[in-house]
Amino acid sequence: QVQLVESGGGLVQAGGSLRLSCAASGSIFSINAMGWYRQAPGKQRELVASITSGNITNYADSVKGRFTISRDNAKNTVNLQMNSLKPEDTAVYYCHAFRRTPGSRVDYWGQGTQVTVSS
């Protein structure tokens, strides 16, 4: 099992910055990749950014050049630095991790943290 705990959400004005952190505990050695998803009211949950155990990153087109995902293996954390925030970035942000199993995969989710960007 893997437990994920997010921190760092809040309210910020457009153009501002926030940094989200996700602390992982449990069977973290088995994790293949971690990342951040977000879900705005009335919308589907979408991938924001991800990073593999080999530090390969992936970003949604809407956040490229503004958000940066990183991981601190010593602290078992994954961070999301969000700059030049826009009102459309407002959402609940969820930390995510997964591990592959023979023929399948197991997904883990944090409880979510609210990010609100005012115009």
Backbone as ProteinMPNN parsed JSONL, in Angstrom:
{"seq_chain_A": "QVQLVESGGGLVQAGGSLRLSCAASGSIFSINAMGWYRQAPGKQRELVASITSGNITNYADSVKGRFTISRDNAKNTVNLQMNSLKPEDTAVYYCHAFRRTPGSRVDYWGQGTQVTVSS", "coords_chain_A": {"N_chain_A": [[0.828, -1.202, 0.0], [0.33, 2.297, -0.599], [0.543, 5.521, 0.698], [-0.555, 8.819, 0.211], [-0.057, 12.224, 0.782], [-1.085, 15.445, 0.368], [-0.023, 18.892, 0.241], [-0.014, 22.503, 0.391], [-1.85, 23.89, -1.196], [-4.122, 26.664, -1.955], [-5.263, 30.109, -2.022], [-4.674, 32.37, -4.613], [-3.701, 35.236, -6.513], [-4.239, 35.881, -10.019], [-1.472, 35.28, -12.1], [0.232, 34.807, -10.06], [2.086, 32.508, -7.894], [2.227, 29.1, -6.752], [3.19, 26.32, -4.718], [2.901, 22.942, -4.712], [3.083, 20.055, -2.663], [3.678, 16.564, -2.287], [3.687, 13.978, -0.119], [4.893, 10.759, 0.069], [4.311, 7.551, 1.453], [4.769, 4.245, 2.82], [4.719, 1.423, 0.704], [6.725, 2.499, -1.117], [8.807, 1.837, -2.759], [7.838, 0.404, -4.805], [6.637, 2.046, -6.606], [5.991, 3.206, -9.865], [5.558, 5.621, -11.203], [4.753, 9.032, -10.435], [2.46, 11.748, -9.998], [0.437, 14.665, -10.755], [-2.979, 15.347, -10.805], [-5.916, 17.182, -11.732], [-9.15, 18.491, -10.918], [-11.741, 20.366, -11.944], [-14.814, 22.072, -11.053], [-17.601, 20.413, -12.397], [-16.14, 19.293, -14.421], [-14.074, 16.728, -15.968], [-11.591, 14.764, -14.294], [-8.221, 15.546, -14.883], [-4.943, 14.912, -16.208], [-2.192, 16.695, -15.0], [0.626, 16.834, -14.643], [3.369, 14.527, -14.724], [5.873, 12.288, -13.39], [8.355, 9.918, -13.879], [9.966, 7.035, -12.337], [12.423, 7.137, -13.435], [12.782, 9.795, -13.816], [11.558, 10.949, -16.039], [9.543, 13.345, -17.446], [6.191, 14.575, -17.942], [3.786, 16.756, -19.3], [0.622, 18.428, -19.249], [-0.628, 20.161, -22.098], [-1.709, 22.621, -21.471], [-0.344, 23.578, -19.293], [2.323, 23.611, -19.812], [5.512, 25.097, -19.677], [4.774, 26.707, -17.594], [4.31, 25.237, -15.278], [6.216, 23.085, -13.147], [7.289, 19.877, -12.462], [8.791, 17.923, -9.921], [10.911, 15.626, -8.123], [11.871, 14.482, -4.896], [13.833, 12.173, -3.903], [15.043, 11.473, -1.515], [13.381, 12.484, 0.411], [11.055, 11.362, -0.273], [9.082, 12.752, -1.732], [6.991, 14.506, -4.068], [6.891, 17.358, -6.0], [5.059, 20.197, -7.201], [5.629, 22.954, -8.881], [3.985, 25.857, -9.522], [3.655, 28.424, -11.664], [2.801, 31.712, -12.935], [-0.003, 31.605, -12.7], [-3.38, 31.009, -13.723], [-6.879, 31.923, -13.815], [-8.258, 29.728, -14.842], [-6.83, 27.604, -13.894], [-7.865, 26.95, -11.532], [-8.919, 24.478, -9.343], [-9.399, 21.268, -7.74], [-6.544, 19.697, -6.736], [-4.946, 16.64, -7.149], [-2.712, 14.321, -5.825], [-1.05, 11.613, -7.353], [-0.137, 8.2, -7.743], [1.268, 5.253, -9.213], [1.676, 1.729, -9.58], [2.943, -0.961, -11.456], [1.519, -4.14, -11.963], [1.63, -7.661, -12.601], [0.147, -7.835, -15.636], [-1.589, -5.764, -15.019], [-2.344, -2.716, -13.184], [-1.935, -0.694, -10.241], [-3.501, 2.005, -8.773], [-2.987, 4.905, -6.785], [-4.276, 7.506, -4.726], [-4.151, 10.844, -3.433], [-5.82, 12.933, -0.965], [-6.56, 15.308, -2.03], [-6.129, 18.8, -2.759], [-7.173, 22.141, -2.572], [-6.873, 24.544, -5.095], [-7.168, 27.864, -5.807], [-7.5, 30.409, -8.092], [-7.701, 33.758, -8.397], [-9.137, 36.313, -10.433]], "CA_chain_A": [[0.0, 0.0, 0.0], [1.016, 3.583, -0.667], [-0.258, 6.633, 1.193], [-0.15, 10.098, -0.373], [-0.607, 13.37, 1.508], [-0.765, 16.686, -0.324], [-0.027, 20.154, 0.973], [0.43, 23.653, -0.381], [-2.887, 24.592, -1.957], [-4.561, 27.919, -1.378], [-5.826, 31.154, -2.875], [-3.644, 33.248, -5.161], [-4.165, 36.063, -7.625], [-3.734, 35.527, -11.343], [-0.079, 35.674, -12.285], [1.005, 34.401, -8.901], [2.684, 31.172, -7.86], [1.996, 28.188, -5.625], [3.961, 25.086, -4.777], [2.243, 21.796, -4.094], [3.952, 18.938, -2.299], [3.008, 15.298, -2.012], [4.554, 13.074, 0.631], [4.513, 9.363, -0.106], [4.779, 6.609, 2.479], [4.319, 2.87, 2.578], [5.519, 0.62, -0.233], [7.101, 3.456, -2.161], [9.797, 1.246, -3.649], [7.137, -0.238, -5.911], [6.002, 3.07, -7.443], [6.585, 3.424, -11.19], [5.483, 7.039, -11.549], [3.882, 9.873, -9.626], [2.062, 12.939, -10.731], [-0.65, 15.495, -10.268], [-4.186, 15.519, -11.592], [-6.804, 18.206, -11.188], [-10.55, 18.396, -11.313], [-12.517, 21.586, -11.746], [-16.241, 21.776, -10.931], [-18.291, 20.081, -13.633], [-15.223, 18.775, -15.439], [-13.419, 15.467, -15.653], [-10.244, 14.841, -13.743], [-7.247, 15.527, -15.965], [-3.533, 14.881, -15.845], [-1.472, 17.967, -15.064], [2.039, 16.53, -14.862], [3.799, 13.27, -14.119], [7.303, 12.028, -13.411], [8.606, 8.496, -13.669], [11.077, 6.712, -11.449], [13.62, 7.541, -14.154], [12.732, 11.261, -13.954], [10.967, 11.406, -17.291], [8.379, 14.153, -17.103], [5.149, 14.773, -18.935], [2.924, 17.859, -18.896], [-0.515, 18.811, -20.077], [-0.292, 21.31, -22.933], [-2.191, 23.858, -20.86], [0.541, 24.032, -18.21], [3.725, 23.606, -20.264], [6.178, 26.382, -19.563], [4.346, 27.405, -16.379], [4.395, 24.318, -14.142], [7.368, 22.187, -13.134], [7.189, 18.77, -11.511], [10.092, 17.417, -9.501], [10.805, 14.661, -7.031], [12.972, 14.422, -3.941], [13.812, 10.763, -3.496], [15.468, 11.354, -0.116], [12.242, 12.827, 1.263], [9.871, 10.677, -0.818], [8.083, 13.755, -2.082], [6.885, 15.03, -5.419], [6.463, 18.745, -5.907], [4.571, 20.854, -8.405], [5.785, 24.411, -8.838], [3.017, 26.443, -10.453], [3.891, 29.85, -11.88], [1.917, 32.386, -13.893], [-1.293, 30.938, -12.554], [-4.533, 31.596, -14.39], [-8.146, 31.499, -13.183], [-8.655, 28.397, -15.314], [-6.091, 26.593, -13.142], [-8.625, 26.673, -10.319], [-9.369, 23.089, -9.297], [-8.832, 20.43, -6.679], [-5.379, 19.002, -7.265], [-4.757, 15.341, -6.508], [-1.475, 13.582, -6.032], [-1.326, 10.271, -7.878], [0.987, 7.289, -7.949], [0.828, 3.928, -9.634], [2.67, 0.673, -9.754], [2.502, -2.006, -12.366], [1.461, -5.513, -11.492], [1.54, -8.531, -13.783], [-1.093, -7.726, -16.391], [-2.474, -4.695, -14.556], [-1.688, -1.657, -12.439], [-2.646, -0.244, -9.053], [-3.447, 3.46, -8.644], [-3.159, 5.48, -5.452], [-4.653, 8.926, -4.789], [-4.221, 11.642, -2.234], [-7.163, 13.421, -0.632], [-6.815, 16.508, -2.826], [-5.921, 20.111, -2.158], [-7.835, 23.149, -3.398], [-6.136, 25.684, -5.63], [-8.092, 28.853, -6.34], [-6.809, 31.543, -8.691], [-8.658, 34.842, -8.607], [-8.787, 37.197, -11.565]], "C_chain_A": [[0.862, 1.252, 0.0], [0.053, 4.656, -0.161], [0.328, 7.936, 0.642], [-0.832, 11.232, 0.377], [-0.13, 14.642, 0.831], [-0.741, 17.866, 0.651], [0.318, 21.267, -0.003], [-0.623, 24.361, -1.196], [-3.257, 25.904, -1.296], [-5.146, 28.849, -2.414], [-4.714, 32.086, -3.324], [-4.254, 34.073, -6.287], [-3.563, 35.575, -8.939], [-2.333, 36.107, -11.534], [0.825, 35.25, -11.145], [1.498, 32.966, -8.997], [2.243, 30.416, -6.617], [2.867, 26.966, -5.824], [3.211, 24.008, -4.015], [3.284, 20.726, -3.787], [3.117, 17.719, -1.992], [4.013, 14.379, -1.334], [4.022, 11.657, 0.5], [5.088, 8.516, 1.015], [4.199, 5.231, 2.177], [5.264, 2.174, 1.622], [5.975, 1.456, -1.415], [8.103, 2.89, -3.142], [9.144, 0.671, -4.899], [6.532, 0.764, -6.903], [6.741, 3.227, -8.766], [6.611, 4.899, -11.578], [4.551, 7.741, -10.582], [3.51, 11.097, -10.432], [0.938, 13.678, -10.037], [-1.775, 15.519, -11.296], [-4.967, 16.669, -10.979], [-8.212, 18.007, -11.71], [-11.257, 19.677, -10.931], [-14.001, 21.219, -11.662], [-16.881, 21.517, -12.29], [-17.418, 19.517, -14.729], [-14.628, 17.443, -14.995], [-12.044, 15.718, -15.055], [-9.249, 14.706, -14.892], [-5.829, 15.512, -15.427], [-2.934, 16.275, -16.001], [-0.009, 17.712, -15.408], [2.372, 15.209, -14.184], [5.31, 13.14, -14.231], [7.527, 10.565, -13.079], [9.755, 8.286, -12.688], [12.409, 7.046, -12.11], [13.666, 9.024, -14.461], [12.313, 11.744, -15.339], [9.672, 12.124, -16.944], [7.427, 14.289, -18.287], [4.209, 15.848, -18.417], [1.723, 17.985, -19.823], [-0.122, 20.052, -20.873], [-0.649, 22.625, -22.243], [-1.262, 24.393, -19.769], [2.012, 24.062, -18.614], [4.304, 25.004, -20.218], [5.802, 27.154, -18.311], [4.521, 26.54, -15.137], [5.643, 23.449, -14.283], [7.17, 21.126, -12.065], [8.589, 18.278, -11.182], [9.884, 16.417, -8.369], [12.064, 14.71, -6.172], [12.956, 13.012, -3.372], [14.197, 10.587, -2.03], [14.29, 11.605, 0.828], [10.957, 12.138, 0.815], [8.74, 11.65, -1.106], [8.128, 14.074, -3.57], [6.289, 16.422, -5.313], [5.971, 19.248, -7.258], [4.686, 22.356, -8.201], [4.907, 25.008, -9.918], [3.235, 27.948, -10.515], [2.906, 30.41, -12.906], [0.527, 31.762, -13.88], [-2.417, 31.741, -13.188], [-5.813, 31.152, -13.676], [-8.58, 30.101, -13.611], [-7.837, 27.272, -14.682], [-6.811, 26.225, -11.843], [-9.219, 25.276, -10.372], [-8.913, 22.467, -7.988], [-7.711, 19.625, -7.327], [-5.12, 17.741, -6.438], [-3.382, 14.781, -6.841], [-1.823, 12.156, -6.434], [-0.035, 9.483, -7.984], [0.442, 5.962, -8.472], [2.015, 2.98, -9.686], [2.086, -0.401, -10.655], [2.51, -3.348, -11.65], [1.37, -6.411, -12.727], [0.175, -8.428, -14.448], [-2.0, -6.597, -15.973], [-1.661, -3.582, -13.902], [-2.562, -1.297, -11.245], [-2.429, 1.254, -8.928], [-3.715, 3.885, -7.209], [-3.425, 6.979, -5.614], [-4.541, 9.573, -3.423], [-5.629, 12.176, -2.039], [-7.535, 14.676, -1.41], [-6.558, 17.783, -2.045], [-6.471, 21.171, -3.114], [-6.851, 24.233, -3.807], [-7.155, 26.621, -6.263], [-7.297, 30.06, -6.826], [-7.844, 32.61, -9.012], [-8.181, 35.763, -9.729], [-8.659, 38.643, -11.129]], "O_chain_A": [[1.974, 1.263, 0.529], [-1.113, 4.688, -0.553], [1.544, 8.125, 0.614], [-2.045, 11.205, 0.582], [1.071, 14.893, 0.729], [-1.349, 17.834, 1.721], [0.865, 21.023, -1.078], [-0.314, 25.362, -1.841], [-2.77, 26.223, -0.211], [-5.48, 28.443, -3.527], [-3.906, 32.537, -2.512], [-5.212, 33.647, -6.932], [-2.51, 34.938, -8.957], [-2.055, 37.253, -11.181], [2.049, 35.326, -11.255], [1.353, 32.303, -10.024], [1.931, 31.003, -5.582], [3.235, 26.621, -6.946], [2.925, 24.149, -2.826], [4.232, 20.519, -4.544], [1.992, 17.823, -1.502], [5.053, 14.046, -1.901], [2.854, 11.388, 0.782], [6.211, 8.738, 1.467], [3.267, 5.084, 1.386], [6.481, 2.325, 1.726], [5.654, 1.159, -2.565], [8.24, 3.408, -4.25], [9.801, 0.472, -5.921], [5.975, 0.363, -7.925], [7.964, 3.365, -8.79], [7.562, 5.37, -12.201], [3.67, 7.121, -9.985], [4.163, 11.437, -11.42], [0.547, 13.369, -8.911], [-1.545, 15.689, -12.493], [-4.709, 17.077, -9.846], [-8.435, 17.441, -12.78], [-11.358, 20.029, -9.756], [-14.401, 20.162, -12.15], [-16.721, 22.307, -13.221], [-17.887, 19.283, -15.842], [-14.67, 17.08, -13.82], [-11.425, 16.756, -15.288], [-9.413, 13.856, -15.768], [-5.548, 16.024, -14.344], [-3.148, 16.946, -17.011], [0.529, 18.3, -16.347], [1.741, 14.822, -13.2], [5.944, 13.794, -15.058], [6.962, 10.038, -12.12], [10.422, 9.233, -12.27], [13.416, 7.219, -11.423], [14.483, 9.472, -15.265], [12.685, 12.842, -15.752], [8.816, 11.585, -16.243], [7.806, 14.14, -19.449], [3.867, 15.86, -17.234], [1.8, 17.69, -21.015], [0.629, 20.896, -20.383], [0.043, 23.628, -22.42], [-1.389, 25.55, -19.367], [2.858, 24.497, -17.832], [3.679, 25.97, -20.657], [6.441, 28.157, -17.992], [4.844, 27.05, -14.064], [6.068, 23.123, -15.391], [6.914, 21.442, -10.903], [9.461, 18.223, -12.049], [8.825, 16.37, -7.744], [13.167, 14.947, -6.664], [12.17, 12.697, -2.479], [13.73, 9.656, -1.374], [14.21, 11.016, 1.905], [9.905, 12.301, 1.433], [7.585, 11.399, -0.762], [9.157, 13.932, -4.231], [5.297, 16.632, -4.614], [6.408, 18.785, -8.312], [3.926, 22.951, -7.436], [5.068, 24.698, -11.098], [3.022, 28.657, -9.531], [2.266, 29.663, -13.645], [-0.036, 31.438, -14.926], [-2.409, 32.972, -13.191], [-5.823, 30.118, -13.007], [-9.198, 29.373, -12.834], [-8.128, 26.099, -14.916], [-6.406, 25.296, -11.143], [-9.928, 24.925, -11.315], [-8.146, 23.061, -7.23], [-7.915, 18.958, -8.341], [-5.082, 17.774, -5.208], [-2.956, 14.775, -7.996], [-2.773, 11.567, -5.919], [1.026, 10.035, -8.277], [-0.703, 5.599, -8.203], [3.171, 3.38, -9.816], [0.892, -0.699, -10.611], [3.391, -3.641, -10.843], [1.05, -5.919, -13.809], [-0.831, -8.875, -13.896], [-3.096, -6.468, -16.52], [-0.441, -3.52, -14.052], [-3.765, -1.558, -11.234], [-1.291, 1.722, -8.972], [-4.552, 3.308, -6.515], [-2.883, 7.631, -6.506], [-4.798, 8.947, -2.395], [-6.522, 11.908, -2.843], [-8.704, 15.061, -1.444], [-6.747, 17.837, -0.83], [-6.252, 21.098, -4.323], [-6.103, 24.766, -2.987], [-7.913, 26.222, -7.148], [-6.524, 30.655, -6.075], [-8.756, 32.383, -9.807], [-6.983, 35.956, -9.935], [-8.372, 39.513, -11.952]]}, "name": "protein", "num_of_chains": 1, "seq": "QVQLVESGGGLVQAGGSLRLSCAASGSIFSINAMGWYRQAPGKQRELVASITSGNITNYADSVKGRFTISRDNAKNTVNLQMNSLKPEDTAVYYCHAFRRTPGSRVDYWGQGTQVTVSS"}
